[in-house]
Tab-separated table of C-alpha atoms in Angstrom:
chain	number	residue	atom	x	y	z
A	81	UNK	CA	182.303	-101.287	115.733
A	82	UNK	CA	179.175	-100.415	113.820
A	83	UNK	CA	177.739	-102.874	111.693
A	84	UNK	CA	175.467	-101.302	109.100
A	85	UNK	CA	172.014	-102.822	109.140
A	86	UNK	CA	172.200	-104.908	106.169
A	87	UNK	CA	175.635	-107.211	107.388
A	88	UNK	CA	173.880	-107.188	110.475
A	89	UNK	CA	170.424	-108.575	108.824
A	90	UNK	CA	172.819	-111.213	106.730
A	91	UNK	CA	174.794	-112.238	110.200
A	92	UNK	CA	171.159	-113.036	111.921
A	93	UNK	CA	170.244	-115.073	108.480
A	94	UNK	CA	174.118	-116.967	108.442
A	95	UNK	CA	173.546	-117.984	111.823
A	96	UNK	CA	170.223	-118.880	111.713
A	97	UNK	CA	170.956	-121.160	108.860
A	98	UNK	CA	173.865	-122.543	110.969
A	99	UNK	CA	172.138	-123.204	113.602
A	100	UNK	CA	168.886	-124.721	111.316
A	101	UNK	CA	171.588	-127.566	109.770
A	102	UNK	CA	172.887	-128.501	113.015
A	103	UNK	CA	169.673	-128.918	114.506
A	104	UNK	CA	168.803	-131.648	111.257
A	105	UNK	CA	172.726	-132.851	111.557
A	106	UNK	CA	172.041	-133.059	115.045
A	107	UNK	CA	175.514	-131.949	115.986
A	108	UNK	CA	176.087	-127.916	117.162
A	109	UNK	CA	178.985	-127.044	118.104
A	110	UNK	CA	178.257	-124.349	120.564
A	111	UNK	CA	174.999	-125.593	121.815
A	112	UNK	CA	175.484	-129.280	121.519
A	113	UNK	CA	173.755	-129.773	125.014
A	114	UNK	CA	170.728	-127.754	124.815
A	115	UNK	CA	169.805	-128.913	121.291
A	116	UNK	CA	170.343	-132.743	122.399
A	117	UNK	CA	168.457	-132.611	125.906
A	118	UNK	CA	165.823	-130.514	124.391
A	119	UNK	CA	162.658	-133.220	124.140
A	120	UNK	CA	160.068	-132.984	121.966
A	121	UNK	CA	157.777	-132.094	124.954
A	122	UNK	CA	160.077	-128.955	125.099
A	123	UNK	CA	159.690	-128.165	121.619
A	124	UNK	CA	155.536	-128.418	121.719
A	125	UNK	CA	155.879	-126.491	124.798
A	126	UNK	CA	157.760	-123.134	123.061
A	127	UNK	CA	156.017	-123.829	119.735
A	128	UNK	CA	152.642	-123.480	121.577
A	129	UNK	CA	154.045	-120.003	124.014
A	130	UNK	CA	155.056	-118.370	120.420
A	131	UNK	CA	151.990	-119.484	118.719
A	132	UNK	CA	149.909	-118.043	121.552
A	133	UNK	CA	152.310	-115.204	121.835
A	134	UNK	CA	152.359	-113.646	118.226
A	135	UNK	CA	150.366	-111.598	116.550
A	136	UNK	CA	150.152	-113.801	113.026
A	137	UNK	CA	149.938	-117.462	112.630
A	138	UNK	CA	153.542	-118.605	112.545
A	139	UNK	CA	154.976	-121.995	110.576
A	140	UNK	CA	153.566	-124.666	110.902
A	141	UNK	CA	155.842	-127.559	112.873
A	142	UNK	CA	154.770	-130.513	111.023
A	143	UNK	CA	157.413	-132.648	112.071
A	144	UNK	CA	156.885	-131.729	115.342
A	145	UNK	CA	153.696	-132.609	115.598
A	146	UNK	CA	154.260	-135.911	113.977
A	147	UNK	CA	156.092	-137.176	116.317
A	148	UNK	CA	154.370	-136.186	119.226
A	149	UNK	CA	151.624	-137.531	117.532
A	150	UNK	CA	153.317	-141.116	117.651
A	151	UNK	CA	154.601	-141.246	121.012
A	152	UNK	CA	150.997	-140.255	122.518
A	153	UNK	CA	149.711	-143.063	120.775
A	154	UNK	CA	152.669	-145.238	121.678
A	155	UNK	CA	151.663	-144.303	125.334
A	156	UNK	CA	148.324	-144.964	125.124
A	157	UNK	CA	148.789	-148.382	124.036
A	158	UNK	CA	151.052	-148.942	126.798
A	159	UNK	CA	148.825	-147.968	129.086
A	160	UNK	CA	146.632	-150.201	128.083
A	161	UNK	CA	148.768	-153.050	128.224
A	162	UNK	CA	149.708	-151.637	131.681
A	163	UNK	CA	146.003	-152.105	133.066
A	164	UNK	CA	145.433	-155.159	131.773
A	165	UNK	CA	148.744	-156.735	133.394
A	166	UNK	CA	147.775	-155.528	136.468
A	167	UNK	CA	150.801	-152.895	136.943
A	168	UNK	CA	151.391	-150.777	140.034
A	169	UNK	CA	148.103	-148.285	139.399
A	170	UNK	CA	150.103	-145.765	140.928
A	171	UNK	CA	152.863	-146.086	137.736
A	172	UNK	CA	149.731	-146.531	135.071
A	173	UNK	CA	148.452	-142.843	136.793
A	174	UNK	CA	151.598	-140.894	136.690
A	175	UNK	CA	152.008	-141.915	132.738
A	176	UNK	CA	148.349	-141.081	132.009
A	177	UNK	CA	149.281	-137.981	133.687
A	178	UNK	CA	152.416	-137.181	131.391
A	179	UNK	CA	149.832	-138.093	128.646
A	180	UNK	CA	147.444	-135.795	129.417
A	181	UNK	CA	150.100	-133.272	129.827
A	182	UNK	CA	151.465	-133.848	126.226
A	183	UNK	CA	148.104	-134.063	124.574
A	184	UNK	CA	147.004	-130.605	126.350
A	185	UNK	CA	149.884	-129.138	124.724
A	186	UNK	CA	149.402	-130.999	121.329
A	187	UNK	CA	145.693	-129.904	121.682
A	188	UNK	CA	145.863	-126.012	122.578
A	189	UNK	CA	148.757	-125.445	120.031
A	190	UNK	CA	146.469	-126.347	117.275
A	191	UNK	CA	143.455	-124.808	118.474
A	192	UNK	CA	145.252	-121.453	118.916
A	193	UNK	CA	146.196	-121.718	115.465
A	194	UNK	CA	142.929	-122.573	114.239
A	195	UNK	CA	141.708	-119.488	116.219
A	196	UNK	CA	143.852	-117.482	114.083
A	197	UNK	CA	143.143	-118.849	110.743
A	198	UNK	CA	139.473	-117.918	111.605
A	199	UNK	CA	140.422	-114.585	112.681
A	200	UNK	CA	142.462	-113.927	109.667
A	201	UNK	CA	141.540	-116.161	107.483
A	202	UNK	CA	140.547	-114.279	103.917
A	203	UNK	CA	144.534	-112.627	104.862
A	204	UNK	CA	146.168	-116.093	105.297
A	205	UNK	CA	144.877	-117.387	101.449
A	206	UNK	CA	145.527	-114.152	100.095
A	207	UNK	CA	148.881	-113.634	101.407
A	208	UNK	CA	151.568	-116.611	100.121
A	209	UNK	CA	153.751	-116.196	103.111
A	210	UNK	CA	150.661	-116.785	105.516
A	211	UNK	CA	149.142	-119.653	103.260
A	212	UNK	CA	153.043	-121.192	103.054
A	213	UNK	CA	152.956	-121.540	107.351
A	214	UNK	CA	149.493	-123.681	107.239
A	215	UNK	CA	148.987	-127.398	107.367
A	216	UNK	CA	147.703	-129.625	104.471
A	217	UNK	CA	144.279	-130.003	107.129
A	218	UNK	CA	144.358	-126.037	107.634
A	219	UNK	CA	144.229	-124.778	104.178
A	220	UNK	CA	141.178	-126.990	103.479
A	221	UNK	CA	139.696	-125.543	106.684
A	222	UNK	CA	140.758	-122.281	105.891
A	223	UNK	CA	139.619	-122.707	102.131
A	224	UNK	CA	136.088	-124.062	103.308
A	225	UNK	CA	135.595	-121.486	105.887
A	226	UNK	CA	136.275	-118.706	104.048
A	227	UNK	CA	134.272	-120.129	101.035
A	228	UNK	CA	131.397	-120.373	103.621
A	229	UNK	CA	131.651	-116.993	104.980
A	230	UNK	CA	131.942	-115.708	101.770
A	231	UNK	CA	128.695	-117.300	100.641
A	232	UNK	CA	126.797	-116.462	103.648
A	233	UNK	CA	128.030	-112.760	103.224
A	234	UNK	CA	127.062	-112.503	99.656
A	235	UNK	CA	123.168	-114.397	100.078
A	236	UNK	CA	122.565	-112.588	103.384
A	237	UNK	CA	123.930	-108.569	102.592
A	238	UNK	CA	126.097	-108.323	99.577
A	239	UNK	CA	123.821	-109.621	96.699
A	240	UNK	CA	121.104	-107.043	97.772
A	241	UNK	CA	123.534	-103.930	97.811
A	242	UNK	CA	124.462	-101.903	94.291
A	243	UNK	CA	126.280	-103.688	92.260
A	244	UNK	CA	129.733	-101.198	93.034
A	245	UNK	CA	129.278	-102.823	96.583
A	246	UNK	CA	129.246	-106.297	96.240
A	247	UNK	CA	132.605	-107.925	96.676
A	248	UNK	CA	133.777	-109.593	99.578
A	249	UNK	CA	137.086	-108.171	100.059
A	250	UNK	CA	136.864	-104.899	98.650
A	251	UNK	CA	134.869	-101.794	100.013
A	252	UNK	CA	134.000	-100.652	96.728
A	253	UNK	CA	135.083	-101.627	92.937
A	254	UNK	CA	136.656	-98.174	93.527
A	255	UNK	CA	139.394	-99.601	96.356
A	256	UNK	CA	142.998	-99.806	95.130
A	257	UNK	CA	142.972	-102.888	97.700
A	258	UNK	CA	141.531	-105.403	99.722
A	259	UNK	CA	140.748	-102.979	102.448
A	260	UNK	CA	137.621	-105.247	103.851
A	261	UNK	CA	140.266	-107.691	104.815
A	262	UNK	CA	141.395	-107.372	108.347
A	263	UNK	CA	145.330	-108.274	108.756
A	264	UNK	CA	146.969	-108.873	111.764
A	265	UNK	CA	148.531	-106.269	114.024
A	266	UNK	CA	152.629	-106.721	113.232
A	267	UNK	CA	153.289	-103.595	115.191
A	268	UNK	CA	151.700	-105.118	118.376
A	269	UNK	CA	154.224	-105.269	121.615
A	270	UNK	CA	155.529	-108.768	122.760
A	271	UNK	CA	157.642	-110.269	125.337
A	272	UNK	CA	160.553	-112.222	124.469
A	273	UNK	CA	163.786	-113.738	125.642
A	274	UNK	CA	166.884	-114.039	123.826
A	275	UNK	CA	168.800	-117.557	123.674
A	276	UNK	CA	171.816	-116.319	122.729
A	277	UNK	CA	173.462	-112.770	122.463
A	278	UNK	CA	171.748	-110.665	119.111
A	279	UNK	CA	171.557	-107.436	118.021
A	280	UNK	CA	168.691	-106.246	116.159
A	281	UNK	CA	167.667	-103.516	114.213
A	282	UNK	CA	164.610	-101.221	115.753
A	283	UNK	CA	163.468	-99.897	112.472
A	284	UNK	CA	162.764	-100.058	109.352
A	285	UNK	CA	165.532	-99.425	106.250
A	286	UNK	CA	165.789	-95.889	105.914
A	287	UNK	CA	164.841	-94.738	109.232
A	288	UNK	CA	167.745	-94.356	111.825
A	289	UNK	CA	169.144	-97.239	112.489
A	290	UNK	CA	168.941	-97.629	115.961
A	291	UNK	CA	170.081	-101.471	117.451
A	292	UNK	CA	169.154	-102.975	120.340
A	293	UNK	CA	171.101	-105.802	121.911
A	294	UNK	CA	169.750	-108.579	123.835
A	295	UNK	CA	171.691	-110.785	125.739
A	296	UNK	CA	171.614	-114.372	126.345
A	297	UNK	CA	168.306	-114.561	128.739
A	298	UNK	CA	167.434	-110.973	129.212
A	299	UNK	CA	163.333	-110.174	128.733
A	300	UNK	CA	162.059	-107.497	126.464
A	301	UNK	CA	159.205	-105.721	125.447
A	302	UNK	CA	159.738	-105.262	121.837
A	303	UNK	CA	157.510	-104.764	119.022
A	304	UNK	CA	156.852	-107.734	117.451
A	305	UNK	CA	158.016	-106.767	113.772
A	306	UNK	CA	161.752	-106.941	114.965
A	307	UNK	CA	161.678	-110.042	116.357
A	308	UNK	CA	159.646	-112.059	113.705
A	309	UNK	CA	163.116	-113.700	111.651
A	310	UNK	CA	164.283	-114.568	114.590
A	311	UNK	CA	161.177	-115.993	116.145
A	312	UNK	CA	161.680	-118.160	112.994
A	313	UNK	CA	164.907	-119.255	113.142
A	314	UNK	CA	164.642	-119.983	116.601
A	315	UNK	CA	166.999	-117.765	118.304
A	316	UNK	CA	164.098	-116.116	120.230
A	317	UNK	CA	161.176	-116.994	122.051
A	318	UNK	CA	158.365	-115.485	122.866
A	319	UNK	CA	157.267	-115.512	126.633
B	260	UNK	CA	138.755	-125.698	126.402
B	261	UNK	CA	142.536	-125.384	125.418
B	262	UNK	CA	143.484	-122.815	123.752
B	263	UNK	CA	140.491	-120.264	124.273
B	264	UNK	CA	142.030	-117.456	127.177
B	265	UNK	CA	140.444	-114.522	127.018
B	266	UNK	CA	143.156	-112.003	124.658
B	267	UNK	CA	141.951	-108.830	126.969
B	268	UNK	CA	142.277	-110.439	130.290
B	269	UNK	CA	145.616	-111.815	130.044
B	270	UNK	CA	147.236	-113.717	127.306
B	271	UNK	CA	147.978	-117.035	129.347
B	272	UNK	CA	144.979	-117.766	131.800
B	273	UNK	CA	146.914	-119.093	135.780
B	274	UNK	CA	146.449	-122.256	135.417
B	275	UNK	CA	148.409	-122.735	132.016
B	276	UNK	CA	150.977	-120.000	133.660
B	277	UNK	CA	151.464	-123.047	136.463
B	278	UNK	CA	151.585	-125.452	133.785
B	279	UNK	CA	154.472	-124.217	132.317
B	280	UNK	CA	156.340	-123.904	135.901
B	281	UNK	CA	155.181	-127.492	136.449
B	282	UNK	CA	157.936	-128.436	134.372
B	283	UNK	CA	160.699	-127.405	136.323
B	284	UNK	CA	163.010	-129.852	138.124
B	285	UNK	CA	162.727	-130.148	142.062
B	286	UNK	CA	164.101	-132.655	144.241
B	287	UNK	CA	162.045	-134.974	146.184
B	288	UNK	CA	163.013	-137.774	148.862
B	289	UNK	CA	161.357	-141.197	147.804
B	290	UNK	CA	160.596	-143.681	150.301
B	291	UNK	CA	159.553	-146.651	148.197
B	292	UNK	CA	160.917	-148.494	145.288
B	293	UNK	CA	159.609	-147.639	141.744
B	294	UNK	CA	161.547	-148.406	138.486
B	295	UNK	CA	162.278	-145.822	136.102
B	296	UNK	CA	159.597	-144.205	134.391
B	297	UNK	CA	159.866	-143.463	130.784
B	298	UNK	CA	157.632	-140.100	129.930
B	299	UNK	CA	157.314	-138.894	127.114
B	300	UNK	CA	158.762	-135.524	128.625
B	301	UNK	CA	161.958	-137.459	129.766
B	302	UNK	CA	163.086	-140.543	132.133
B	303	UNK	CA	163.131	-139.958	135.672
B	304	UNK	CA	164.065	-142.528	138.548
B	305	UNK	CA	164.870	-144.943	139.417
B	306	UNK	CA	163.621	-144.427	142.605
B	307	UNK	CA	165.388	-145.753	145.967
B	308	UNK	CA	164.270	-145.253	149.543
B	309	UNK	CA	165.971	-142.159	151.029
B	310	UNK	CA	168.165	-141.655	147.936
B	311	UNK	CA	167.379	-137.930	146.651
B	312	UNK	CA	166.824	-137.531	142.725
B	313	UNK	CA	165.473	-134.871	140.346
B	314	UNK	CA	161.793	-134.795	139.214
B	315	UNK	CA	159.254	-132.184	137.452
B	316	UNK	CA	157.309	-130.613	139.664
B	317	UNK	CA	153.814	-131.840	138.641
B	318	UNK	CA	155.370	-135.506	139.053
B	319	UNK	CA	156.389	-134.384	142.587
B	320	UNK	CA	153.419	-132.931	143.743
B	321	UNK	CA	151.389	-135.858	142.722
B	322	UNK	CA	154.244	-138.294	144.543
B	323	UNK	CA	154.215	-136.473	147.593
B	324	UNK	CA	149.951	-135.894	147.179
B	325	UNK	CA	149.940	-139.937	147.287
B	326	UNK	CA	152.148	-139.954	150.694
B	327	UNK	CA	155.466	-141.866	148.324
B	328	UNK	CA	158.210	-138.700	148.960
B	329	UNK	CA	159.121	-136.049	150.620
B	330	UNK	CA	160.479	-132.894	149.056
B	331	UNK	CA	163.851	-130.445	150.040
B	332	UNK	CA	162.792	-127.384	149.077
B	333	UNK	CA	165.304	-125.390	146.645
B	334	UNK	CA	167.843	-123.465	148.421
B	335	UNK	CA	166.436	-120.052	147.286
B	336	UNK	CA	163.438	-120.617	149.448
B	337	UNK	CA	165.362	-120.406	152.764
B	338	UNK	CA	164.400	-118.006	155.310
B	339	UNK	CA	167.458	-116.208	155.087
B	340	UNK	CA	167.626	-116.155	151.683
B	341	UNK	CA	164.068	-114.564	151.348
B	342	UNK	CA	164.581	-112.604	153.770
B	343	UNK	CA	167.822	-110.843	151.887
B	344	UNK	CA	165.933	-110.937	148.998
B	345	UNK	CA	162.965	-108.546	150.652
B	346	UNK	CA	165.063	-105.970	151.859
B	347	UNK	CA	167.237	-105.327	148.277
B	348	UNK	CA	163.731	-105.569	146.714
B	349	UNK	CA	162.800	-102.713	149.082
B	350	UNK	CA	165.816	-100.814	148.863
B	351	UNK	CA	165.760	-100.435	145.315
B	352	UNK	CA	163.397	-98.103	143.438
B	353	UNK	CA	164.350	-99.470	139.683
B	354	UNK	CA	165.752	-102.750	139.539
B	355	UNK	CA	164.398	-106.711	140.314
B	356	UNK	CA	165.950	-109.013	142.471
B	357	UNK	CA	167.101	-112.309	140.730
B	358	UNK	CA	164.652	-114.835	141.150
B	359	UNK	CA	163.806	-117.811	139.705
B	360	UNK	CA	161.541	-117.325	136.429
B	361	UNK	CA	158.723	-119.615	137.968
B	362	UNK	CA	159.475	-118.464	141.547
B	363	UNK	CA	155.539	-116.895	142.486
B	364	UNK	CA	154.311	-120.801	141.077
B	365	UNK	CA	156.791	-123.089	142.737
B	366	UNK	CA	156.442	-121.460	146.249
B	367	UNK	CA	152.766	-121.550	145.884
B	368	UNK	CA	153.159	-125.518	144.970
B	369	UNK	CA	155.416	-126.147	147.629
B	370	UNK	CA	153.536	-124.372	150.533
B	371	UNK	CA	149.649	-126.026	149.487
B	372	UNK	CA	151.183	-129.451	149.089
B	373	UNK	CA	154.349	-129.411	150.898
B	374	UNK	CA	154.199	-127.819	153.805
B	375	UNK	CA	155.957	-130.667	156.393
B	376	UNK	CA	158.729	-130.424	154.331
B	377	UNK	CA	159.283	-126.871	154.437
B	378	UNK	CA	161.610	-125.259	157.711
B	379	UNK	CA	159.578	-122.519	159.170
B	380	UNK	CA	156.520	-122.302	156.464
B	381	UNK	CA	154.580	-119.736	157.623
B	382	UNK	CA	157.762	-117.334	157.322
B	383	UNK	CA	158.026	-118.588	154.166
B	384	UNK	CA	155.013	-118.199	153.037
B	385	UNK	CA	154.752	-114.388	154.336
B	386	UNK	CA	158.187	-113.465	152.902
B	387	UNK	CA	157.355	-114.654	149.741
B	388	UNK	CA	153.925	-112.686	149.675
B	389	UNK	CA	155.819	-109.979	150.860
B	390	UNK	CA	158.201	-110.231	147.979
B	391	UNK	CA	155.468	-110.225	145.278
B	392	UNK	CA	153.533	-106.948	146.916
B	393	UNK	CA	157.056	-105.105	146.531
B	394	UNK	CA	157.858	-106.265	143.237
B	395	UNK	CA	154.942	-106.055	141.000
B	396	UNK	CA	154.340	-102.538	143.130
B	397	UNK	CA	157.458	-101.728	141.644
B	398	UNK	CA	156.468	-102.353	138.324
B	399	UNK	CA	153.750	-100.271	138.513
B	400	UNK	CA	155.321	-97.742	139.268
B	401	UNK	CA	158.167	-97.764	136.647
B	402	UNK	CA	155.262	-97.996	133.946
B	403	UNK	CA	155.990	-94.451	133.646
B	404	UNK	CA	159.558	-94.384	132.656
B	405	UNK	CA	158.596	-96.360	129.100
B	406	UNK	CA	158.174	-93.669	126.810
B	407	UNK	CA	158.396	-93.675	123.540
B	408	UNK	CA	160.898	-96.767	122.776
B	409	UNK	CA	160.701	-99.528	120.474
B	410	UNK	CA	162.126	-101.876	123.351
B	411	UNK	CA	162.387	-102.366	127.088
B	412	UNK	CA	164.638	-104.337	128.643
B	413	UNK	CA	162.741	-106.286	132.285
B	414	UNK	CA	165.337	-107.797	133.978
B	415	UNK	CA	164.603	-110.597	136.413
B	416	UNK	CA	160.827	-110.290	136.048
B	417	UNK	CA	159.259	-113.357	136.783
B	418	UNK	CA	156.538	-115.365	134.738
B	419	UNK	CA	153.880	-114.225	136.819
B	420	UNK	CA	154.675	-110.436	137.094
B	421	UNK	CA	155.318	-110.382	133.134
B	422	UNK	CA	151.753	-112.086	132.575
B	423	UNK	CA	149.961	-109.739	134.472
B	424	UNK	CA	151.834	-106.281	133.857
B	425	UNK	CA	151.707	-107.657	129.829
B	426	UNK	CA	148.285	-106.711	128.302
B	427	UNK	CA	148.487	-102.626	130.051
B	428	UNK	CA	152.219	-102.220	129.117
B	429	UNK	CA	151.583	-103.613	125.218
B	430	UNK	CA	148.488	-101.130	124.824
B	431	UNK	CA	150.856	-98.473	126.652
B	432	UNK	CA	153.868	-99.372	124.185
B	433	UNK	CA	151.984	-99.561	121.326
B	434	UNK	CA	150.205	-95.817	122.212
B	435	UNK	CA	153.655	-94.516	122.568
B	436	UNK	CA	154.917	-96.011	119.497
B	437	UNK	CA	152.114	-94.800	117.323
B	438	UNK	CA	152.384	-91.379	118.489
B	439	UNK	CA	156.200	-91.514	118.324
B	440	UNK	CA	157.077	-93.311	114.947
B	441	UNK	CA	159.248	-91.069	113.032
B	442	UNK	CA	157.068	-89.449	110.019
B	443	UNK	CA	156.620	-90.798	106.763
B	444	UNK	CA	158.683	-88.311	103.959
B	445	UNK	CA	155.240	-87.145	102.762
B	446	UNK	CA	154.696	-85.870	105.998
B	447	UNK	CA	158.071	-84.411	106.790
B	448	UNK	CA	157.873	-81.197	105.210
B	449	UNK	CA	154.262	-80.208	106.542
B	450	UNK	CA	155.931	-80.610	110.440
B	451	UNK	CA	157.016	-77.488	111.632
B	452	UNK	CA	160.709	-77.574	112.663
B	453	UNK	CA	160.213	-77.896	116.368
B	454	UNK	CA	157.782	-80.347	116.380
B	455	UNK	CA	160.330	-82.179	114.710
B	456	UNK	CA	163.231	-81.792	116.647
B	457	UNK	CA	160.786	-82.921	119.252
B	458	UNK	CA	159.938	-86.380	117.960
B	459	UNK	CA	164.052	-86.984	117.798
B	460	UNK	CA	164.748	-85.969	121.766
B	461	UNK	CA	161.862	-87.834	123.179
B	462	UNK	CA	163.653	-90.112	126.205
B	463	UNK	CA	164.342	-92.977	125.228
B	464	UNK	CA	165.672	-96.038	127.003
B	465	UNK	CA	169.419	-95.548	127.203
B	466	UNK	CA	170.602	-97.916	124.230
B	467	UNK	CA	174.487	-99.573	125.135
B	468	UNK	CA	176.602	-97.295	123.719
B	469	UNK	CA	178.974	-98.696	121.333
């Protein structure tokens, strides 16, 4: 049976809307006890592998963050109550310990997005997709550093070459586009492991439609381009 | 500082590779009384004198570090077990042994912190060496067979062995892909025929045939 590659592109998007619902229901059918036992410390964990792991800055996990937000400082004040009853300092370590584990992740996951905003960061505000995946906090970082850069390009080179020369984001008043803005490498090979079985297309639309199929577990190499939706919707991770 | 790895070393530095293995469950042999303990990764305990129960391995090591367990070592890390596990590793030219994921990490833990608690250690310890030398060997030496593929499947390749083999296979992959990507139309015509026919036949990973 040979699905063509557009049912197959609107089976990955059915499912991954399935399987977005049930996670905000709270009630899959077919994964019932992976989505319940999976913690939040889980969550940070893969959200901060796949932000590492891919080549652009993915979507932002606001709620995500949130929480763990809360519950660090929900554990900090309990440790604090902890010392000052006198509690086993033995118990008060281990929970500083799961603290420190949760805050590393917390910490790294938005540094390595930060990273990337500065890498990229006149392609995330030009491109709506990219600007759509940042923070409230990021944008106005992103905004302000590029607004910086952009001044400190202009006072220190820009304003002293011909006037054809001057912009920013453009080679010359003669490019078609923004070719002075680097954008990041889609192409680039990652590592990823499937939750569940999927089959995905290895090119583009009107190349040959080649499919690979991944099981449930199996590790690829794979470029990064055909894994991106379903990076997003969750049915991959990156490794 | 979190977060900074060096990109053209490796993408995940050791430590943060150990990290992540730190998470999986072991189980340890308590011998004192401690109520349960309410992470915010999960609840674990209570813990009973001599009753067995199911921890994280960073939790363990730092029990056992402060003298309050013991550990029993997961059944894959027998002697025997190992031992089958080097020969069909040597036997075979192409394909990995099943293994945990975090197998290279929680041996490592085990044998620096553990090493009471673990039946004939130093055997341990060189059959597990011994099973890393054959198996990332082995990778090396299948780096040839990726040509010109979108995808490769790695079965049974631990964390370890993919974060080390990762940075030369991507720049490899990504070579092969660039000169392999089937032409643009604008392109097409200016090919001559065979070079053509060429970029079609170029081995490629067996796809499952349908």
């Amino acid at each position: 049976l040979n699905l063509s590659s557009g049912e197959g592109e609107r089976e990955i998007e059915r499912e991954a809307d399935l399987m977005a619902s049930n996670s905000e229901a709270g009630e899959s059918s077919a994964d019932y006890e992976t989505m319940m036992s999976t913690s939040d410390v889980e969550l940070l964990k893969r959200a901060w592998r796949n932000e590492k792991a891919a080549p652009e800055i993915l979507q932002y996990e606001g709620a995500l963050v949130q929480r763990a937000k809360e519950q660090i400082e929900l554990v900090e004040e309990t440790i604090d109550d902890y010392v000052e009853n006198g509690i086993d300092p033995l118990v008060v370590s281990l929970y500083q310990m799961d603290l420190d584990r949760t805050q590393f992740l917390l910490r790294s996951y938005l540094r390595v997005r930060l990273l990337k905003i500065e890498k990229f960061m006149f392609h995330n505000l030009k491109s709506e997709e990219a600007e759509r995946r940042l923070s409230e906090q990021e944008k106005v970082f992103a905004t302000r550093c590029a607004d910086d850069l952009a001044k400190h390009f202009e006072e220190s080179v820009l304003l002293k070459l011909p006037e054809n020369y001057q912009s920013v984001l453009k080679q010359s008043l003669i490019s078609e586009v923004d070719d002075m803005v680097p954008q990041p490498h889609l192409d680039t090979f990652v590592v990823c492991r499937s939750k569940n079985f999927v089959s995905l297309n290895l090119y583009e639309e009107g190349e040959s439609p080649e499919t690979v199929e991944m099981e449930r577990g199996d590790l690829y190499f794979i470029r990064y381009k055909i894994v991106k939706r379903a990076i997003e919707s969750g049915q991959i991770d990156l490794i | 500082m979190a977060g900074q790895t060096d990109p053209h070393i490796s993408l995940f530095s050791p430590q943060e590779i150990e990290f992540m293995a730190e998470d999986e469950l072991v189980e340890i042999v308590p011998n004192m009384n401690m109520e349960q303990l309410n992470f915010i990764s999960g609840d674990f305990g209570r813990f009973i004198p001599q009753i067995p129960t199911k921890v994280p391995l960073w939790l363990a090591v730092a029990l056992k570090r402060r003298g309050k367990c013991t550990f029993r070592p997961p059944g894959w890390m027998s002697v025997d077990n190992l031992t089958q596990i080097l020969e069909a590793e040597r036997e075979s030219q192409s394909t990995f042994q099943a293994l945990p994921f975090s197998y290279v990490e929680i041996a490592r833990l085990l044998i620096d912190h553990a090493r009471d608690d673990i039946p004939d250690m130093f055997m341990v310890r060189s059959l597990v060496e011994d099973i890393r030398d054959v198996r990332l060997h082995k990778l090396e030496t299948n780096l040839g067979s990726f040509q010109g593929t979108s995808a490769v499947k790695i079965s049974n390749v631990s964390a370890m062995e993919v974060n080390i083999v990762r940075p030369f296979v991507r720049r490899a992959l990504e070579a092969f892909y660039k000169h392999d990507k089937p032409e643009a139309d604008v392109d097409r015509d200016t090919r001559s025929s065979r070079q053509q026919r060429e970029a079609n036949n170029e081995p490629r990973r067996p796809l499952r045939q349908r």
